[in-house]
């Protein structure tokens, strides 16, 4: 089952299947979406490509499409198209490729210049034709607006919970949340004693650097949570001591929105 837009010229080049999920959590929980994306291989076969000419790029699993700055898979895709090695790009929908028009339109321009088709579950598009360009452009704009709308909804929900006092933030090490929502001390007495010792050390030494020096000399470790939420005993550092002392949760206070992230430039990934 070929398509009227697919020519012999396209079939002499590769069919690239671009696969992406927005976060590591989605990779683990939304397996059906992954199956649909990997199943695009059969569609590429139906469109006329041979098995050996189909390449899957799934390097960007767990990465947002809000920017191309940190997406190595997307950069590889751009490189292959630039080298005239791609006849068609297949994706479940354009949101997999980009949710930012500043990345989307340069891709369309490149595909039009290199005569590379783009396909999703709705059809096959030629970026060189006015109709194809129009449809792909609208899809890209809708994708970008969807991301903006989702962020607004999530932020509004967080602020609403915050105003009611129902937002359950991640607790620092030494504190746990009971089934009724109450915040209690960790039942591990060693953890309790070590946190208490840290605050006592502050009253005595009045310096985070001095605390770190003393604790390291005595071989004392500070309990910390890793990125998965598990408790680990770490060698104390000035940053870990200060962050513990400044955390309002130990004083029984609820605080939301203590930090703000701003980008340093339009093209820079720094923040």
PDB file of N, CA and C in Angstrom, residues 151-223:
ATOM      1  N   UNK A 151       0.105  23.658  30.661  1.00  0.00           N
ATOM      2  CA  UNK A 151       0.860  24.296  31.737  1.00  0.00           C
ATOM      3  C   UNK A 151      -0.025  25.225  32.559  1.00  0.00           C
ATOM      4  N   UNK A 152      -0.894  25.973  31.874  1.00  0.00           N
ATOM      5  CA  UNK A 152      -1.796  26.874  32.592  1.00  0.00           C
ATOM      6  C   UNK A 152      -2.732  26.094  33.506  1.00  0.00           C
ATOM      7  N   UNK A 153      -3.276  24.976  33.008  1.00  0.00           N
ATOM      8  CA  UNK A 153      -4.194  24.178  33.814  1.00  0.00           C
ATOM      9  C   UNK A 153      -3.488  23.584  35.027  1.00  0.00           C
ATOM     10  N   UNK A 154      -2.286  23.048  34.816  1.00  0.00           N
ATOM     11  CA  UNK A 154      -1.549  22.450  35.927  1.00  0.00           C
ATOM     12  C   UNK A 154      -1.181  23.504  36.974  1.00  0.00           C
ATOM     13  N   UNK A 155      -0.738  24.670  36.505  1.00  0.00           N
ATOM     14  CA  UNK A 155      -0.370  25.737  37.439  1.00  0.00           C
ATOM     15  C   UNK A 155      -1.589  26.234  38.212  1.00  0.00           C
ATOM     16  N   UNK A 156      -2.723  26.377  37.520  1.00  0.00           N
ATOM     17  CA  UNK A 156      -3.938  26.824  38.195  1.00  0.00           C
ATOM     18  C   UNK A 156      -4.380  25.822  39.255  1.00  0.00           C
ATOM     19  N   UNK A 157      -4.253  24.533  38.945  1.00  0.00           N
ATOM     20  CA  UNK A 157      -4.607  23.507  39.923  1.00  0.00           C
ATOM     21  C   UNK A 157      -3.711  23.545  41.142  1.00  0.00           C
ATOM     22  N   UNK A 158      -2.393  23.745  40.925  1.00  0.00           N
ATOM     23  CA  UNK A 158      -1.462  23.829  42.045  1.00  0.00           C
ATOM     24  C   UNK A 158      -1.761  25.044  42.929  1.00  0.00           C
ATOM     25  N   UNK A 159      -2.033  26.190  42.295  1.00  0.00           N
ATOM     26  CA  UNK A 159      -2.317  27.394  43.065  1.00  0.00           C
ATOM     27  C   UNK A 159      -3.616  27.260  43.850  1.00  0.00           C
ATOM     28  N   UNK A 160      -4.604  26.600  43.256  1.00  0.00           N
ATOM     29  CA  UNK A 160      -5.876  26.403  43.949  1.00  0.00           C
ATOM     30  C   UNK A 160      -5.700  25.510  45.173  1.00  0.00           C
ATOM     31  N   UNK A 161      -4.920  24.440  45.027  1.00  0.00           N
ATOM     32  CA  UNK A 161      -4.633  23.569  46.163  1.00  0.00           C
ATOM     33  C   UNK A 161      -3.841  24.308  47.236  1.00  0.00           C
ATOM     34  N   UNK A 162      -2.924  25.158  46.785  1.00  0.00           N
ATOM     35  CA  UNK A 162      -2.106  25.909  47.738  1.00  0.00           C
ATOM     36  C   UNK A 162      -2.956  26.845  48.576  1.00  0.00           C
ATOM     37  N   UNK A 163      -3.907  27.532  47.928  1.00  0.00           N
ATOM     38  CA  UNK A 163      -4.778  28.457  48.656  1.00  0.00           C
ATOM     39  C   UNK A 163      -5.617  27.729  49.699  1.00  0.00           C
ATOM     40  N   UNK A 164      -6.003  26.483  49.399  1.00  0.00           N
ATOM     41  CA  UNK A 164      -6.788  25.699  50.366  1.00  0.00           C
ATOM     42  C   UNK A 164      -5.907  25.034  51.418  1.00  0.00           C
ATOM     43  N   UNK A 165      -4.594  25.012  51.160  1.00  0.00           N
ATOM     44  CA  UNK A 165      -3.688  24.321  52.074  1.00  0.00           C
ATOM     45  C   UNK A 165      -3.691  22.825  51.885  1.00  0.00           C
ATOM     46  N   UNK A 166      -4.116  22.340  50.695  1.00  0.00           N
ATOM     47  CA  UNK A 166      -4.209  20.905  50.449  1.00  0.00           C
ATOM     48  C   UNK A 166      -3.080  20.369  49.570  1.00  0.00           C
ATOM     49  N   UNK A 167      -2.163  21.242  49.168  1.00  0.00           N
ATOM     50  CA  UNK A 167      -1.089  20.790  48.296  1.00  0.00           C
ATOM     51  C   UNK A 167      -0.058  20.032  49.120  1.00  0.00           C
ATOM     52  N   UNK A 168       0.126  18.750  48.815  1.00  0.00           N
ATOM     53  CA  UNK A 168       1.059  17.905  49.556  1.00  0.00           C
ATOM     54  C   UNK A 168       2.400  17.890  48.842  1.00  0.00           C
ATOM     55  N   UNK A 169       3.312  18.730  49.303  1.00  0.00           N
ATOM     56  CA  UNK A 169       4.640  18.786  48.714  1.00  0.00           C
ATOM     57  C   UNK A 169       5.503  17.631  49.212  1.00  0.00           C
ATOM     58  N   UNK A 170       6.561  17.357  48.493  1.00  0.00           N
ATOM     59  CA  UNK A 170       7.497  16.312  48.908  1.00  0.00           C
ATOM     60  C   UNK A 170       8.193  16.764  50.184  1.00  0.00           C
ATOM     61  N   UNK A 171       8.172  15.918  51.190  1.00  0.00           N
ATOM     62  CA  UNK A 171       8.768  16.266  52.478  1.00  0.00           C
ATOM     63  C   UNK A 171      10.262  15.970  52.481  1.00  0.00           C
ATOM     64  N   UNK A 172      11.036  16.767  53.212  1.00  0.00           N
ATOM     65  CA  UNK A 172      12.477  16.487  53.310  1.00  0.00           C
ATOM     66  C   UNK A 172      12.722  15.267  54.182  1.00  0.00           C
ATOM     67  N   UNK A 173      13.932  14.760  54.124  1.00  0.00           N
ATOM     68  CA  UNK A 173      14.275  13.597  54.922  1.00  0.00           C
ATOM     69  C   UNK A 173      14.112  13.923  56.399  1.00  0.00           C
ATOM     70  N   UNK A 174      13.590  12.964  57.148  1.00  0.00           N
ATOM     71  CA  UNK A 174      13.317  13.165  58.574  1.00  0.00           C
ATOM     72  C   UNK A 174      11.861  13.393  58.877  1.00  0.00           C
ATOM     73  N   UNK A 175      11.060  13.677  57.822  1.00  0.00           N
ATOM     74  CA  UNK A 175       9.630  13.884  57.983  1.00  0.00           C
ATOM     75  C   UNK A 175       8.875  12.938  57.059  1.00  0.00           C
ATOM     76  N   UNK A 176       7.742  12.420  57.521  1.00  0.00           N
ATOM     77  CA  UNK A 176       6.906  11.529  56.722  1.00  0.00           C
ATOM     78  C   UNK A 176       5.457  11.991  56.832  1.00  0.00           C
ATOM     79  N   UNK A 177       4.668  11.587  55.863  1.00  0.00           N
ATOM     80  CA  UNK A 177       3.261  11.968  55.858  1.00  0.00           C
ATOM     81  C   UNK A 177       2.410  10.756  56.215  1.00  0.00           C
ATOM     82  N   UNK A 178       1.546  10.910  57.218  1.00  0.00           N
ATOM     83  CA  UNK A 178       0.657   9.830  57.642  1.00  0.00           C
ATOM     84  C   UNK A 178      -0.493   9.679  56.651  1.00  0.00           C
ATOM     85  N   UNK A 179      -1.263   8.616  56.809  1.00  0.00           N
ATOM     86  CA  UNK A 179      -2.373   8.347  55.891  1.00  0.00           C
ATOM     87  C   UNK A 179      -3.441   9.435  55.938  1.00  0.00           C
ATOM     88  N   UNK A 180      -3.565  10.114  57.086  1.00  0.00           N
ATOM     89  CA  UNK A 180      -4.552  11.186  57.199  1.00  0.00           C
ATOM     90  C   UNK A 180      -4.007  12.538  56.751  1.00  0.00           C
ATOM     91  N   UNK A 181      -2.760  12.554  56.230  1.00  0.00           N
ATOM     92  CA  UNK A 181      -2.168  13.790  55.742  1.00  0.00           C
ATOM     93  C   UNK A 181      -1.317  14.524  56.750  1.00  0.00           C
ATOM     94  N   UNK A 182      -1.312  14.075  57.988  1.00  0.00           N
ATOM     95  CA  UNK A 182      -0.522  14.748  59.017  1.00  0.00           C
ATOM     96  C   UNK A 182       0.959  14.484  58.795  1.00  0.00           C
ATOM     97  N   UNK A 183       1.790  15.498  59.071  1.00  0.00           N
ATOM     98  CA  UNK A 183       3.241  15.380  58.922  1.00  0.00           C
ATOM     99  C   UNK A 183       3.839  14.978  60.268  1.00  0.00           C
ATOM    100  N   UNK A 184       4.593  13.877  60.254  1.00  0.00           N
ATOM    101  CA  UNK A 184       5.187  13.343  61.473  1.00  0.00           C
ATOM    102  C   UNK A 184       6.691  13.173  61.282  1.00  0.00           C
ATOM    103  N   UNK A 185       7.395  12.996  62.389  1.00  0.00           N
ATOM    104  CA  UNK A 185       8.814  12.685  62.308  1.00  0.00           C
ATOM    105  C   UNK A 185       9.019  11.261  61.805  1.00  0.00           C
ATOM    106  N   UNK A 186      10.115  11.067  61.100  1.00  0.00           N
ATOM    107  CA  UNK A 186      10.450   9.734  60.602  1.00  0.00           C
ATOM    108  C   UNK A 186      10.598   8.782  61.795  1.00  0.00           C
ATOM    109  N   UNK A 187       9.958   7.603  61.744  1.00  0.00           N
ATOM    110  CA  UNK A 187      10.068   6.664  62.872  1.00  0.00           C
ATOM    111  C   UNK A 187      11.485   6.135  63.094  1.00  0.00           C
ATOM    112  N   UNK A 188      12.363   6.319  62.099  1.00  0.00           N
ATOM    113  CA  UNK A 188      13.757   5.900  62.249  1.00  0.00           C
ATOM    114  C   UNK A 188      14.451   6.844  63.233  1.00  0.00           C
ATOM    115  N   UNK A 189      14.769   6.349  64.413  1.00  0.00           N
ATOM    116  CA  UNK A 189      15.349   7.206  65.450  1.00  0.00           C
ATOM    117  C   UNK A 189      16.730   7.719  65.063  1.00  0.00           C
ATOM    118  N   UNK A 190      17.469   6.948  64.289  1.00  0.00           N
ATOM    119  CA  UNK A 190      18.796   7.402  63.872  1.00  0.00           C
ATOM    120  C   UNK A 190      18.688   8.645  62.984  1.00  0.00           C
ATOM    121  N   UNK A 191      17.684   8.633  62.106  1.00  0.00           N
ATOM    122  CA  UNK A 191      17.460   9.791  61.248  1.00  0.00           C
ATOM    123  C   UNK A 191      17.025  10.985  62.095  1.00  0.00           C
ATOM    124  N   UNK A 192      16.103  10.754  63.043  1.00  0.00           N
ATOM    125  CA  UNK A 192      15.651  11.826  63.925  1.00  0.00           C
ATOM    126  C   UNK A 192      16.816  12.459  64.682  1.00  0.00           C
ATOM    127  N   UNK A 193      17.661  11.600  65.263  1.00  0.00           N
ATOM    128  CA  UNK A 193      18.777  12.092  66.064  1.00  0.00           C
ATOM    129  C   UNK A 193      19.779  12.872  65.224  1.00  0.00           C
ATOM    130  N   UNK A 194      20.003  12.431  63.970  1.00  0.00           N
ATOM    131  CA  UNK A 194      20.988  13.105  63.138  1.00  0.00           C
ATOM    132  C   UNK A 194      20.502  14.494  62.710  1.00  0.00           C
ATOM    133  N   UNK A 195      19.204  14.609  62.411  1.00  0.00           N
ATOM    134  CA  UNK A 195      18.651  15.924  62.068  1.00  0.00           C
ATOM    135  C   UNK A 195      18.681  16.849  63.283  1.00  0.00           C
ATOM    136  N   UNK A 196      18.341  16.309  64.443  1.00  0.00           N
ATOM    137  CA  UNK A 196      18.383  17.112  65.669  1.00  0.00           C
ATOM    138  C   UNK A 196      19.805  17.550  65.985  1.00  0.00           C
ATOM    139  N   UNK A 197      20.771  16.649  65.738  1.00  0.00           N
ATOM    140  CA  UNK A 197      22.175  16.992  65.975  1.00  0.00           C
ATOM    141  C   UNK A 197      22.626  18.125  65.062  1.00  0.00           C
ATOM    142  N   UNK A 198      22.118  18.137  63.837  1.00  0.00           N
ATOM    143  CA  UNK A 198      22.489  19.203  62.903  1.00  0.00           C
ATOM    144  C   UNK A 198      22.033  20.560  63.417  1.00  0.00           C
ATOM    145  N   UNK A 199      20.791  20.635  63.882  1.00  0.00           N
ATOM    146  CA  UNK A 199      20.285  21.919  64.389  1.00  0.00           C
ATOM    147  C   UNK A 199      20.990  22.324  65.689  1.00  0.00           C
ATOM    148  N   UNK A 200      21.336  21.337  66.513  1.00  0.00           N
ATOM    149  CA  UNK A 200      22.095  21.647  67.722  1.00  0.00           C
ATOM    150  C   UNK A 200      23.493  22.158  67.367  1.00  0.00           C
ATOM    151  N   UNK A 201      24.074  21.570  66.317  1.00  0.00           N
ATOM    152  CA  UNK A 201      25.413  21.997  65.894  1.00  0.00           C
ATOM    153  C   UNK A 201      25.399  23.424  65.392  1.00  0.00           C
ATOM    154  N   UNK A 202      24.299  23.842  64.777  1.00  0.00           N
ATOM    155  CA  UNK A 202      24.187  25.219  64.292  1.00  0.00           C
ATOM    156  C   UNK A 202      24.217  26.194  65.462  1.00  0.00           C
ATOM    157  N   UNK A 203      23.506  25.863  66.531  1.00  0.00           N
ATOM    158  CA  UNK A 203      23.469  26.749  67.697  1.00  0.00           C
ATOM    159  C   UNK A 203      24.841  26.851  68.357  1.00  0.00           C
ATOM    160  N   UNK A 204      25.638  25.792  68.248  1.00  0.00           N
ATOM    161  CA  UNK A 204      26.945  25.792  68.903  1.00  0.00           C
ATOM    162  C   UNK A 204      28.022  26.435  68.025  1.00  0.00           C
ATOM    163  N   UNK A 205      28.026  26.091  66.734  1.00  0.00           N
ATOM    164  CA  UNK A 205      29.150  26.497  65.887  1.00  0.00           C
ATOM    165  C   UNK A 205      28.834  27.688  64.988  1.00  0.00           C
ATOM    166  N   UNK A 206      27.571  27.949  64.694  1.00  0.00           N
ATOM    167  CA  UNK A 206      27.146  29.138  63.959  1.00  0.00           C
ATOM    168  C   UNK A 206      27.734  29.233  62.545  1.00  0.00           C
ATOM    169  N   UNK A 207      28.185  28.123  61.990  1.00  0.00           N
ATOM    170  CA  UNK A 207      28.797  28.159  60.664  1.00  0.00           C
ATOM    171  C   UNK A 207      28.590  26.826  59.970  1.00  0.00           C
ATOM    172  N   UNK A 208      28.033  26.865  58.749  1.00  0.00           N
ATOM    173  CA  UNK A 208      27.823  25.635  57.988  1.00  0.00           C
ATOM    174  C   UNK A 208      29.156  24.997  57.623  1.00  0.00           C
ATOM    175  N   UNK A 209      30.139  25.840  57.276  1.00  0.00           N
ATOM    176  CA  UNK A 209      31.451  25.303  56.916  1.00  0.00           C
ATOM    177  C   UNK A 209      32.102  24.589  58.102  1.00  0.00           C
ATOM    178  N   UNK A 210      31.944  25.161  59.291  1.00  0.00           N
ATOM    179  CA  UNK A 210      32.515  24.537  60.482  1.00  0.00           C
ATOM    180  C   UNK A 210      31.806  23.228  60.810  1.00  0.00           C
ATOM    181  N   UNK A 211      30.501  23.192  60.608  1.00  0.00           N
ATOM    182  CA  UNK A 211      29.745  21.953  60.850  1.00  0.00           C
ATOM    183  C   UNK A 211      30.227  20.850  59.921  1.00  0.00           C
ATOM    184  N   UNK A 212      30.389  21.176  58.650  1.00  0.00           N
ATOM    185  CA  UNK A 212      30.852  20.186  57.669  1.00  0.00           C
ATOM    186  C   UNK A 212      32.235  19.678  58.045  1.00  0.00           C
ATOM    187  N   UNK A 213      33.117  20.592  58.433  1.00  0.00           N
ATOM    188  CA  UNK A 213      34.477  20.194  58.815  1.00  0.00           C
ATOM    189  C   UNK A 213      34.462  19.263  60.025  1.00  0.00           C
ATOM    190  N   UNK A 214      33.679  19.616  61.023  1.00  0.00           N
ATOM    191  CA  UNK A 214      33.622  18.804  62.248  1.00  0.00           C
ATOM    192  C   UNK A 214      33.013  17.435  61.969  1.00  0.00           C
ATOM    193  N   UNK A 215      31.929  17.392  61.228  1.00  0.00           N
ATOM    194  CA  UNK A 215      31.250  16.128  60.946  1.00  0.00           C
ATOM    195  C   UNK A 215      32.142  15.201  60.129  1.00  0.00           C
ATOM    196  N   UNK A 216      32.861  15.762  59.193  1.00  0.00           N
ATOM    197  CA  UNK A 216      33.738  14.911  58.383  1.00  0.00           C
ATOM    198  C   UNK A 216      34.881  14.348  59.213  1.00  0.00           C
ATOM    199  N   UNK A 217      35.383  15.150  60.135  1.00  0.00           N
ATOM    200  CA  UNK A 217      36.444  14.655  61.020  1.00  0.00           C
ATOM    201  C   UNK A 217      35.937  13.531  61.909  1.00  0.00           C
ATOM    202  N   UNK A 218      34.661  13.620  62.314  1.00  0.00           N
ATOM    203  CA  UNK A 218      34.080  12.605  63.199  1.00  0.00           C
ATOM    204  C   UNK A 218      33.442  11.450  62.427  1.00  0.00           C
ATOM    205  N   UNK A 219      33.426  11.519  61.103  1.00  0.00           N
ATOM    206  CA  UNK A 219      32.853  10.449  60.296  1.00  0.00           C
ATOM    207  C   UNK A 219      31.341  10.381  60.352  1.00  0.00           C
ATOM    208  N   UNK A 220      30.700  11.530  60.539  1.00  0.00           N
ATOM    209  CA  UNK A 220      29.243  11.577  60.605  1.00  0.00           C
ATOM    210  C   UNK A 220      28.653  11.844  59.227  1.00  0.00           C
ATOM    211  N   UNK A 221      27.548  11.186  58.925  1.00  0.00           N
ATOM    212  CA  UNK A 221      26.877  11.344  57.640  1.00  0.00           C
ATOM    213  C   UNK A 221      25.526  12.018  57.841  1.00  0.00           C
ATOM    214  N   UNK A 222      25.055  12.636  56.768  1.00  0.00           N
ATOM    215  CA  UNK A 222      23.778  13.351  56.808  1.00  0.00           C
ATOM    216  C   UNK A 222      22.756  12.604  55.936  1.00  0.00           C
ATOM    217  N   UNK A 223      21.578  12.299  56.467  1.00  0.00           N
ATOM    218  CA  UNK A 223      20.569  11.624  55.636  1.00  0.00           C
ATOM    219  C   UNK A 223      20.024  12.568  54.577  1.00  0.00           C
TER     220      UNK A 223
END
